[in-house]
């Protein structure tokens, strides 16, 4: 009969699990001590400088002006308001930047794959030049060397009597919505609903009978035609307020301040190069054999793109594209350098300088960007999961 | 049994090759393509000639004072006159040799390490990592018989290179540790690393620079005064190591499981396995990715302008305020753009060459 | 050895493919030289030759995946040229199976087969799926209908690819080295499908190195080298009594 074996005794140091536990405890202690050290110093230093902690400062009067605000703002507004104004400005420039950069990037990316030699070369030159020049230099160039050298309002460059370009900005006509325009908007919404239902109906019809319906054409006609009809039926309820020169400045109309224009131009051109590369590599990633097999089956080039190439290219393109959108949003913070009042410039800049509440302000600012980053990360994970190509 | 008489190789039909054939298939293959070609040619016509006229034909290259710039074209004299300032900032001209020596040395070391088959690479790596920083510090800063030059005199392209190299130098080991930690099976280590990486990757660099220049003095005990350049470098190292960690993590994940298993089977512990087997291979595969992050860092160094350091862009901008040289912002920015473009384009070409060599390009 | 069904078809003199003095260049490289080939309906042709001789290029010219610069190609009485309508009609009548399978990875096996039925032949979905299932059964893998290509073995993928082409009811099938990318144990299952197809009377043009298959199924074997047709003969005479010295050399290397 075998003797019961005694459990072998190794020292806890050599036991893998204990080692891991020990190391982690050390890590937690180390990190904890580090933070304690910092907090102790911080409290001491803040006391020395007479700076209060806490978020009460958000209710204090700001006392400075902001030259572009999407919500009402004046010097009497609070610091909290400056946060909102800055945030909205950041979202404005990021949103417009994303739209324009995508348009430019997709065109350039497709152009780089064109069978036309000149078009291909121009797109390549565009990408290779602007990708390798720092964004800040591009912003400065547009702002200081181009927009600030425009003539004074009295000698503006102009297109007819409606569009003016001068050192104070880009002046556009402002649309004035009269009564009745609400119906046009309703017509547009109705058109969108109709197009969605049309797509569903057309797909069902194709499944059942095999016949294809020109959905795209009809959708375009409806989306433009229906609101258009309503517009004229209501007696054209849209007038334009043209900018007019009064004294030294233009009054009326819409103005795009040069800071926004320069930032937008630079962000679009710079980010456009990265998007172009993403689009190009996404399409190239789909092997040529796919196109051959689809063509051999008799599919027309348009359908080959729609049914075979794009679905596969999008898997690669979308995650990288959202990454670039995030980069563009973070890069918009360079607005500080030319005085465009975005979140960083207005809140982590002026407000911080005036109130001295560095920690709270920088924490809030970072929190905004961090939240955005995490939201976009989660979206990308969800998208990747959904479109994962199933393998054994 | 017949002997086959081969058919002669004939030249292709005239209309399908040569200049005519090329033009037909590349430029005019369809009416749409023809339209595009004409539009593109028109676009080039309205942009290139005026640019060349301004930058080269009408430009002024010779001279040393404002009066030399009389023409309608670019005033490159402005750049010529202040060239050394753009390169070295406020560094005393008599001490330029120190900076040049330091750069030549690191340049030589890097080239030696990147060339295949150079002998004794291990020793060179050791030298680069442990000995060179000390040499560089004394060369740039001073002491040991050399004149001490304060960091606020450092500027220009020299400062740009210092910031990017130092940033990279610390970000690489830091990034390796973070990447390993993120892959770790220990939950605490993993969470700490994930939080760290996502934090620094999720915020704009400018906020990090603000944080380190404004908040670092508050975080540290009163007596400890941290040099302005050092503060910026700390922020940049944290930022860069987070991106580096992700690049390295990609390399670690792409390693075949068999390598880890072989190391285990040999009885190697965690750290020896990492240093001897896993990391050398993983790092080799992601060298193109590392070069790309370096290029991004190099471009990002321009942001230190905003917190008051005088990199090449800041020096050029300050030159615009000189009353003797007003109105040459175009030339200045174009020069700055050209300097960066030369560096970044060469590095990205090298990275593409490496990708081809290592077959780690668009593998799908 | 020729099967009964094919014997009947050979008597019918309808011409499926007619290539007249066809030349093709890649830039300056003369890849196909003076190709003259006539293939009757129901014939099974094997094309063989050393690598780089242009055999793949030749059959890819037949459905306009490659363009020829000189000479004429007539498929089923329609000339193959730049006319898009001709190309469309011809592609409906020719099916092609590739060495790399080229299944669409984002669609299931069933969807791969239905794609062209729905979008080119404009069939309703139910009808298309029924047709697709029939052909998946014919290649003996109906149970894999809902699987994605990534989940199938090489042999299964190639059989789905064959089914995909057959769904379009082609009159001619082209095979470009269909078994060269397969592991040895999977070659048989694909060749079996091709033999069945041949026995049912399909006009087939097959580029392959599988000489056993050639001996079983072919009506004619064509030897291509450096872009020219060196020799063509029925399989028995081709393998036992090659006429040209080049053919002899090639056969000695592969048999």
mmCIF file of C-alpha atoms in Angstrom, chain C residues 12-198:
data_model
loop_
_atom_site.group_PDB
_atom_site.id
_atom_site.type_symbol
_atom_site.label_atom_id
_atom_site.label_comp_id
_atom_site.label_asym_id
_atom_site.label_seq_id
_atom_site.Cartn_x
_atom_site.Cartn_y
_atom_site.Cartn_z
ATOM 1 C CA UNK C 12 -22.737 17.911 -83.612
ATOM 2 C CA UNK C 13 -20.596 20.456 -85.371
ATOM 3 C CA UNK C 14 -21.684 23.525 -83.435
ATOM 4 C CA UNK C 15 -18.608 25.502 -82.601
ATOM 5 C CA UNK C 16 -18.305 26.818 -79.054
ATOM 6 C CA UNK C 17 -14.994 28.663 -79.209
ATOM 7 C CA UNK C 18 -13.149 29.831 -82.320
ATOM 8 C CA UNK C 19 -9.776 31.551 -81.963
ATOM 9 C CA UNK C 20 -8.203 32.875 -85.169
ATOM 10 C CA UNK C 21 -4.596 34.090 -85.362
ATOM 11 C CA UNK C 22 -4.703 35.553 -81.914
ATOM 12 C CA UNK C 23 -1.677 37.458 -80.588
ATOM 13 C CA UNK C 24 -1.241 39.094 -77.207
ATOM 14 C CA UNK C 25 1.507 41.317 -75.814
ATOM 15 C CA UNK C 26 2.270 42.477 -72.286
ATOM 16 C CA UNK C 27 4.013 45.741 -73.177
ATOM 17 C CA UNK C 28 6.811 44.550 -75.447
ATOM 18 C CA UNK C 29 6.640 40.922 -74.359
ATOM 19 C CA UNK C 30 4.945 38.725 -76.960
ATOM 20 C CA UNK C 31 3.100 36.371 -74.629
ATOM 21 C CA UNK C 32 0.703 34.594 -77.034
ATOM 22 C CA UNK C 33 1.739 33.965 -80.632
ATOM 23 C CA UNK C 34 -0.595 33.117 -83.491
ATOM 24 C CA UNK C 35 -3.060 31.001 -81.551
ATOM 25 C CA UNK C 36 -5.505 29.093 -83.740
ATOM 26 C CA UNK C 37 -7.955 26.902 -81.905
ATOM 27 C CA UNK C 38 -11.440 25.625 -82.579
ATOM 28 C CA UNK C 39 -13.464 23.956 -79.857
ATOM 29 C CA UNK C 40 -16.745 22.229 -80.548
ATOM 30 C CA UNK C 41 -19.633 22.102 -78.176
ATOM 31 C CA UNK C 42 -19.257 19.311 -75.650
ATOM 32 C CA UNK C 43 -15.530 18.934 -76.159
ATOM 33 C CA UNK C 44 -13.255 18.624 -73.148
ATOM 34 C CA UNK C 45 -9.886 20.266 -73.760
ATOM 35 C CA UNK C 46 -6.876 20.089 -71.475
ATOM 36 C CA UNK C 47 -4.172 22.717 -71.877
ATOM 37 C CA UNK C 48 -0.770 21.966 -70.416
ATOM 38 C CA UNK C 49 2.694 23.355 -70.645
ATOM 39 C CA UNK C 50 5.623 24.674 -68.632
ATOM 40 C CA UNK C 51 4.979 27.563 -66.260
ATOM 41 C CA UNK C 52 5.054 30.990 -67.813
ATOM 42 C CA UNK C 53 4.028 29.659 -71.223
ATOM 43 C CA UNK C 54 0.824 31.673 -71.323
ATOM 44 C CA UNK C 55 -1.814 29.006 -70.672
ATOM 45 C CA UNK C 56 -3.590 31.003 -67.965
ATOM 46 C CA UNK C 57 -3.394 34.102 -70.123
ATOM 47 C CA UNK C 58 -4.965 32.206 -72.993
ATOM 48 C CA UNK C 59 -8.090 31.130 -71.158
ATOM 49 C CA UNK C 60 -8.385 34.488 -69.382
ATOM 50 C CA UNK C 61 -8.613 36.093 -72.815
ATOM 51 C CA UNK C 62 -11.751 34.090 -73.458
ATOM 52 C CA UNK C 63 -13.872 35.992 -70.949
ATOM 53 C CA UNK C 64 -12.059 39.301 -71.363
ATOM 54 C CA UNK C 65 -10.212 39.224 -68.052
ATOM 55 C CA UNK C 66 -7.297 39.848 -70.423
ATOM 56 C CA UNK C 67 -7.423 41.658 -73.752
ATOM 57 C CA UNK C 68 -5.913 40.404 -76.977
ATOM 58 C CA UNK C 69 -4.334 42.924 -79.355
ATOM 59 C CA UNK C 70 -4.530 41.014 -82.626
ATOM 60 C CA UNK C 71 -6.662 38.302 -84.148
ATOM 61 C CA UNK C 72 -10.245 37.248 -83.453
ATOM 62 C CA UNK C 73 -11.996 35.338 -80.732
ATOM 63 C CA UNK C 74 -15.535 34.081 -81.326
ATOM 64 C CA UNK C 75 -17.534 32.581 -78.482
ATOM 65 C CA UNK C 76 -20.776 30.903 -79.473
ATOM 66 C CA UNK C 77 -20.998 33.018 -82.592
ATOM 67 C CA UNK C 78 -20.377 36.332 -80.799
ATOM 68 C CA UNK C 79 -17.147 38.184 -81.394
ATOM 69 C CA UNK C 80 -15.150 39.111 -78.294
ATOM 70 C CA UNK C 81 -14.006 42.719 -78.665
ATOM 71 C CA UNK C 82 -14.367 46.069 -76.903
ATOM 72 C CA UNK C 83 -18.141 46.041 -77.281
ATOM 73 C CA UNK C 84 -19.474 45.900 -73.718
ATOM 74 C CA UNK C 85 -22.716 44.248 -74.779
ATOM 75 C CA UNK C 86 -20.777 41.380 -76.349
ATOM 76 C CA UNK C 87 -18.635 40.987 -73.239
ATOM 77 C CA UNK C 88 -21.703 40.877 -71.016
ATOM 78 C CA UNK C 89 -23.406 38.237 -73.133
ATOM 79 C CA UNK C 90 -20.266 36.135 -73.338
ATOM 80 C CA UNK C 91 -19.662 36.268 -69.597
ATOM 81 C CA UNK C 92 -23.148 34.933 -68.986
ATOM 82 C CA UNK C 93 -22.313 31.897 -71.093
ATOM 83 C CA UNK C 94 -18.844 31.207 -69.710
ATOM 84 C CA UNK C 95 -18.144 30.120 -66.164
ATOM 85 C CA UNK C 96 -14.680 30.318 -64.637
ATOM 86 C CA UNK C 97 -13.038 28.529 -61.720
ATOM 87 C CA UNK C 98 -9.853 30.078 -60.328
ATOM 88 C CA UNK C 99 -6.770 28.586 -58.761
ATOM 89 C CA UNK C 100 -7.277 30.722 -55.641
ATOM 90 C CA UNK C 101 -11.047 30.001 -55.491
ATOM 91 C CA UNK C 102 -11.840 33.744 -55.075
ATOM 92 C CA UNK C 103 -14.958 33.137 -53.037
ATOM 93 C CA UNK C 104 -16.451 36.302 -51.513
ATOM 94 C CA UNK C 105 -15.405 36.038 -47.853
ATOM 95 C CA UNK C 106 -18.133 38.265 -46.479
ATOM 96 C CA UNK C 107 -20.936 36.075 -47.906
ATOM 97 C CA UNK C 108 -22.009 32.555 -47.027
ATOM 98 C CA UNK C 109 -21.580 29.722 -49.522
ATOM 99 C CA UNK C 110 -25.244 30.033 -50.454
ATOM 100 C CA UNK C 111 -25.025 33.808 -50.865
ATOM 101 C CA UNK C 112 -21.900 33.410 -53.002
ATOM 102 C CA UNK C 113 -23.918 31.284 -55.408
ATOM 103 C CA UNK C 114 -27.000 33.500 -55.336
ATOM 104 C CA UNK C 115 -25.209 36.810 -55.913
ATOM 105 C CA UNK C 116 -25.022 36.683 -59.696
ATOM 106 C CA UNK C 117 -28.440 34.986 -60.012
ATOM 107 C CA UNK C 118 -30.073 37.902 -58.203
ATOM 108 C CA UNK C 119 -28.085 40.786 -59.653
ATOM 109 C CA UNK C 120 -27.291 39.602 -63.188
ATOM 110 C CA UNK C 121 -30.130 37.201 -64.048
ATOM 111 C CA UNK C 122 -32.540 39.176 -61.862
ATOM 112 C CA UNK C 123 -34.106 36.149 -60.256
ATOM 113 C CA UNK C 124 -36.308 36.359 -57.175
ATOM 114 C CA UNK C 125 -34.505 35.342 -54.008
ATOM 115 C CA UNK C 126 -36.444 32.116 -53.373
ATOM 116 C CA UNK C 127 -35.791 30.893 -56.887
ATOM 117 C CA UNK C 128 -32.124 31.832 -56.670
ATOM 118 C CA UNK C 129 -31.686 30.025 -53.364
ATOM 119 C CA UNK C 130 -33.369 26.910 -54.720
ATOM 120 C CA UNK C 131 -31.091 26.893 -57.756
ATOM 121 C CA UNK C 132 -28.054 27.460 -55.534
ATOM 122 C CA UNK C 133 -28.996 24.586 -53.230
ATOM 123 C CA UNK C 134 -29.413 22.291 -56.220
ATOM 124 C CA UNK C 135 -25.893 22.997 -57.365
ATOM 125 C CA UNK C 136 -24.469 22.800 -53.868
ATOM 126 C CA UNK C 137 -26.023 19.351 -53.685
ATOM 127 C CA UNK C 138 -24.518 18.496 -57.025
ATOM 128 C CA UNK C 139 -21.035 19.293 -55.709
ATOM 129 C CA UNK C 140 -21.956 17.294 -52.628
ATOM 130 C CA UNK C 141 -21.780 19.953 -49.909
ATOM 131 C CA UNK C 142 -25.341 21.149 -49.298
ATOM 132 C CA UNK C 143 -24.794 21.087 -45.528
ATOM 133 C CA UNK C 144 -22.193 23.875 -45.824
ATOM 134 C CA UNK C 145 -24.636 26.332 -47.349
ATOM 135 C CA UNK C 146 -24.722 28.680 -44.371
ATOM 136 C CA UNK C 147 -21.002 28.580 -43.685
ATOM 137 C CA UNK C 148 -18.576 31.337 -44.604
ATOM 138 C CA UNK C 149 -15.609 30.576 -46.878
ATOM 139 C CA UNK C 150 -13.221 31.073 -43.967
ATOM 140 C CA UNK C 151 -14.889 28.147 -42.233
ATOM 141 C CA UNK C 152 -14.452 25.738 -45.137
ATOM 142 C CA UNK C 153 -11.509 23.610 -46.226
ATOM 143 C CA UNK C 154 -9.749 24.319 -49.527
ATOM 144 C CA UNK C 155 -11.467 21.466 -51.300
ATOM 145 C CA UNK C 156 -14.872 22.579 -50.052
ATOM 146 C CA UNK C 157 -14.200 26.152 -51.107
ATOM 147 C CA UNK C 158 -13.268 25.124 -54.623
ATOM 148 C CA UNK C 159 -16.404 23.029 -54.906
ATOM 149 C CA UNK C 160 -18.490 26.017 -53.817
ATOM 150 C CA UNK C 161 -16.664 28.033 -56.474
ATOM 151 C CA UNK C 162 -17.619 25.448 -59.092
ATOM 152 C CA UNK C 163 -21.229 25.495 -57.901
ATOM 153 C CA UNK C 164 -21.190 29.303 -58.034
ATOM 154 C CA UNK C 165 -20.213 29.231 -61.701
ATOM 155 C CA UNK C 166 -22.651 26.435 -62.562
ATOM 156 C CA UNK C 167 -25.581 28.379 -61.100
ATOM 157 C CA UNK C 168 -25.380 30.730 -64.062
ATOM 158 C CA UNK C 169 -26.027 27.788 -66.378
ATOM 159 C CA UNK C 170 -23.016 28.406 -68.562
ATOM 160 C CA UNK C 171 -22.420 26.685 -71.855
ATOM 161 C CA UNK C 172 -18.651 26.633 -71.393
ATOM 162 C CA UNK C 173 -16.591 26.153 -68.243
ATOM 163 C CA UNK C 174 -13.014 27.398 -67.897
ATOM 164 C CA UNK C 175 -10.760 25.957 -65.194
ATOM 165 C CA UNK C 176 -7.506 27.766 -64.366
ATOM 166 C CA UNK C 177 -5.381 25.231 -62.469
ATOM 167 C CA UNK C 178 -8.269 24.421 -60.136
ATOM 168 C CA UNK C 179 -6.380 21.972 -57.934
ATOM 169 C CA UNK C 180 -2.944 23.579 -57.774
ATOM 170 C CA UNK C 181 -3.667 25.391 -54.503
ATOM 171 C CA UNK C 182 -5.153 22.374 -52.753
ATOM 172 C CA UNK C 183 -3.651 19.947 -50.286
ATOM 173 C CA UNK C 184 -3.186 16.507 -51.888
ATOM 174 C CA UNK C 185 -6.015 14.791 -49.976
ATOM 175 C CA UNK C 186 -8.525 17.353 -51.282
ATOM 176 C CA UNK C 187 -7.608 17.170 -54.955
ATOM 177 C CA UNK C 188 -9.659 14.049 -55.556
ATOM 178 C CA UNK C 189 -12.956 15.518 -54.324
ATOM 179 C CA UNK C 190 -12.627 18.442 -56.753
ATOM 180 C CA UNK C 191 -11.533 16.277 -59.677
ATOM 181 C CA UNK C 192 -14.504 13.972 -59.060
ATOM 182 C CA UNK C 193 -16.859 16.916 -59.467
ATOM 183 C CA UNK C 194 -15.105 17.911 -62.667
ATOM 184 C CA UNK C 195 -15.317 14.372 -64.039
ATOM 185 C CA UNK C 196 -19.074 14.321 -63.308
ATOM 186 C CA UNK C 197 -19.429 17.613 -65.106
ATOM 187 C CA UNK C 198 -17.517 16.271 -68.116
#
